Coordinates of N, CA and C in Angstrom, one line a residue:
Y1 N -8.2 11.1 2.8 CA -7.7 11.7 4.0 C -8.0 13.1 4.1
L2 N -7.9 13.6 5.3 CA -8.0 15.1 5.6 C -6.8 15.4 6.3
W3 N -6.1 16.5 5.9 CA -4.8 16.9 6.5 C -5.1 18.3 7.2
L4 N -4.9 18.3 8.5 CA -5.2 19.5 9.2 C -3.9 20.1 9.9
P5 N -3.8 21.4 9.8 CA -2.7 22.0 10.6 C -2.9 21.9 12.1
I6 N -1.9 21.8 12.8 CA -2.0 21.6 14.3 C -2.9 22.6 14.9
R7 N -2.9 23.9 14.5 CA -3.7 24.9 15.1 C -5.2 24.7 14.9
L8 N -5.6 24.0 13.9 CA -7.0 23.7 13.7 C -7.4 22.5 14.5
A9 N -6.5 21.6 14.8 CA -6.9 20.4 15.5 C -6.7 20.4 17.0
E10 N -6.1 21.5 17.5 CA -5.8 21.6 18.9 C -7.0 21.5 19.8
G11 N -8.1 22.0 19.4 CA -9.3 22.0 20.2 C -10.1 20.7 20.2
A12 N -9.7 19.8 19.3 CA -10.5 18.5 19.2 C -9.9 17.5 20.3
S13 N -10.8 16.8 20.9 CA -10.3 15.9 21.9 C -10.3 14.5 21.3
V14 N -9.2 14.2 20.6 CA -9.0 12.9 19.9 C -7.7 12.3 20.4
A15 N -7.7 11.0 20.3 CA -6.5 10.2 20.6 C -5.7 10.0 19.3
L16 N -4.5 10.5 19.2 CA -3.7 10.3 18.1 C -3.2 8.8 18.1
E17 N -3.3 8.1 16.9 CA -3.1 6.7 16.8 C -1.7 6.3 16.4
G18 N -1.0 7.2 15.7 CA 0.3 6.9 15.2 C 0.9 8.0 14.4
R19 N 2.0 7.7 13.8 CA 2.8 8.6 13.0 C 2.7 8.1 11.5
V20 N 2.6 9.0 10.6 CA 2.5 8.6 9.2 C 3.3 9.6 8.3
T21 N 3.8 9.1 7.2 CA 4.4 10.0 6.2 C 3.6 9.9 4.9
Y22 N 3.3 11.0 4.3 CA 2.6 11.1 3.0 C 3.4 11.8 1.9
T23 N 3.2 11.4 0.7 CA 3.7 12.2 -0.4 C 2.6 13.1 -1.0
L24 N 2.8 14.4 -1.0 CA 1.8 15.3 -1.4 C 1.8 15.5 -2.9
A25 N 0.9 16.2 -3.5 CA 0.7 16.3 -4.9 C 2.0 16.9 -5.6
D26 N 2.7 17.8 -4.9 CA 3.9 18.4 -5.4 C 5.1 17.6 -5.3
G27 N 5.0 16.3 -4.7 CA 6.1 15.4 -4.6 C 6.8 15.5 -3.2
K28 N 6.5 16.5 -2.4 CA 7.1 16.6 -1.1 C 6.5 15.5 -0.2
R29 N 7.4 15.1 0.7 CA 7.0 14.1 1.7 C 6.9 14.8 3.0
E30 N 5.7 14.7 3.7 CA 5.4 15.3 4.9 C 5.0 14.3 6.0
A31 N 5.4 14.5 7.2 CA 5.1 13.6 8.3 C 4.1 14.3 9.2
G32 N 3.3 13.4 9.9 CA 2.4 13.9 10.8 C 1.8 12.8 11.7
Y33 N 0.9 13.1 12.6 CA 0.2 12.1 13.4 C -1.2 12.0 12.9
Y34 N -1.8 10.8 13.1 CA -3.1 10.6 12.6 C -4.0 10.0 13.6
F35 N -5.3 10.1 13.3 CA -6.4 9.4 13.9 C -7.4 9.1 12.9
D36 N -8.2 8.0 13.1 CA -9.3 7.7 12.2 C -10.6 8.2 12.8
G37 N -11.4 8.8 12.0 CA -12.7 9.4 12.5 C -13.7 9.3 11.4
R38 N -14.8 10.0 11.6 CA -15.9 10.1 10.7 C -16.3 11.5 10.4
I39 N -16.7 11.7 9.1 CA -17.2 13.1 8.7 C -18.5 12.9 8.0
N40 N -19.3 14.0 7.9 CA -20.5 14.0 7.1 C -20.1 14.6 5.8
W41 N -20.1 13.8 4.7 CA -19.7 14.3 3.4 C -20.9 14.2 2.5
F42 N -21.5 15.4 2.2 CA -22.7 15.5 1.4 C -23.8 14.6 1.8
G43 N -24.1 14.6 3.1 CA -25.2 13.8 3.7 C -24.9 12.3 4.0
S44 N -23.7 11.9 3.7 CA -23.3 10.5 4.0 C -22.2 10.5 5.1
S45 N -22.2 9.6 6.0 CA -21.2 9.4 7.0 C -20.1 8.6 6.4
R46 N -18.8 9.2 6.4 CA -17.7 8.5 5.8 C -16.6 8.3 6.9
E47 N -15.9 7.2 6.8 CA -14.7 7.0 7.7 C -13.6 7.7 6.9
I48 N -12.7 8.3 7.7 CA -11.7 9.1 7.1 C -10.4 9.1 8.1
R49 N -9.3 9.1 7.5 CA -8.0 9.3 8.2 C -7.8 10.7 8.3
V50 N -7.5 11.2 9.5 CA -7.2 12.6 9.7 C -5.7 12.7 10.1
V51 N -5.0 13.5 9.3 CA -3.5 13.7 9.6 C -3.4 15.1 10.2
V52 N -2.7 15.2 11.3 CA -2.4 16.4 12.0 C -0.9 16.7 11.9
A53 N -0.6 17.9 11.3 CA 0.8 18.1 11.0 C 1.1 19.6 11.1
H54 N 2.4 20.0 11.1 CA 2.8 21.4 11.0 C 2.5 21.9 9.6
G55 N 2.4 23.2 9.5 CA 2.0 23.8 8.3 C 0.8 24.7 8.4
E56 N 0.4 25.4 7.4 CA -0.7 26.3 7.4 C -1.9 25.8 6.7
D57 N -1.7 24.8 5.8 CA -2.8 24.4 4.9 C -3.6 23.2 5.4
A58 N -4.9 23.2 5.1 CA -5.8 22.1 5.3 C -5.9 21.5 3.9
L59 N -5.8 20.2 3.8 CA -5.8 19.5 2.5 C -6.9 18.4 2.5
L60 N -7.5 18.2 1.4 CA -8.4 17.0 1.2 C -7.7 16.0 0.3
G61 N -7.8 14.8 0.6 CA -7.3 13.7 -0.3 C -8.2 13.6 -1.5
T62 N -7.6 13.1 -2.6 CA -8.4 13.1 -3.8 C -9.5 12.0 -3.8
T63 N -9.4 11.0 -2.9 CA -10.5 10.0 -2.8 C -11.8 10.7 -2.4
L64 N -11.8 11.7 -1.5 CA -13.0 12.4 -1.1 C -13.6 13.2 -2.3
L65 N -12.7 13.7 -3.2 CA -13.2 14.5 -4.3 C -13.7 13.8 -5.5
R66 N -13.5 12.4 -5.5 CA -14.1 11.6 -6.6 C -15.6 11.9 -6.7
E67 N -16.0 12.0 -7.9 CA -17.4 12.2 -8.2 C -17.9 13.6 -7.8
C68 N -17.0 14.5 -7.5 CA -17.4 15.9 -7.2 C -16.9 16.9 -8.2
L69 N -17.6 18.0 -8.3 CA -17.2 19.1 -9.2 C -16.5 20.1 -8.3
R70 N -15.3 20.5 -8.7 CA -14.6 21.5 -8.0 C -14.5 22.8 -8.8
E71 N -14.9 23.9 -8.2 CA -14.7 25.2 -8.9 C -13.8 26.0 -8.1
I72 N -12.7 26.5 -8.7 CA -11.7 27.3 -8.0 C -11.8 28.7 -8.6
D73 N -12.0 29.7 -7.8 CA -12.1 31.1 -8.2 C -10.8 31.8 -7.6
F74 N -9.8 31.9 -8.4 CA -8.5 32.4 -7.9 C -8.6 33.8 -7.4
P75 N -9.3 34.7 -8.2 CA -9.3 36.1 -7.7 C -10.0 36.3 -6.4
S76 N -11.0 35.5 -6.1 CA -11.7 35.7 -4.8 C -11.2 34.7 -3.7
R77 N -10.2 33.9 -4.1 CA -9.6 32.9 -3.2 C -10.6 32.0 -2.6
S78 N -11.5 31.4 -3.4 CA -12.5 30.5 -2.9 C -12.6 29.2 -3.7
V79 N -13.0 28.2 -3.1 CA -13.2 26.9 -3.7 C -14.6 26.4 -3.4
K80 N -15.3 25.9 -4.4 CA -16.7 25.4 -4.2 C -16.7 23.9 -4.6
I81 N -17.1 23.1 -3.8 CA -17.2 21.6 -4.1 C -18.7 21.2 -4.1
T82 N -19.1 20.6 -5.2 CA -20.5 20.2 -5.3 C -20.5 18.7 -5.8
R83 N -21.6 18.1 -5.6 CA -21.8 16.7 -6.0 C -22.8 16.6 -7.1

């Protein structure tokens, strides 16, 4: 899934399909609204659930990151994802 803060999703013209609650990696449970969509992920079209919720962070579900290399540079506050 892709988790987006409301401020990032406001401009998209999508129909929210329902309400959902997820357990995040830190154990917190968060609620939001969702819609199903498609993204281009490294050249392949993928179906994905997009959750729109309060908060400031955009999050990627771990299923999308399977078979990817993730590099996190904490000093520069950057993340690089390659396949």
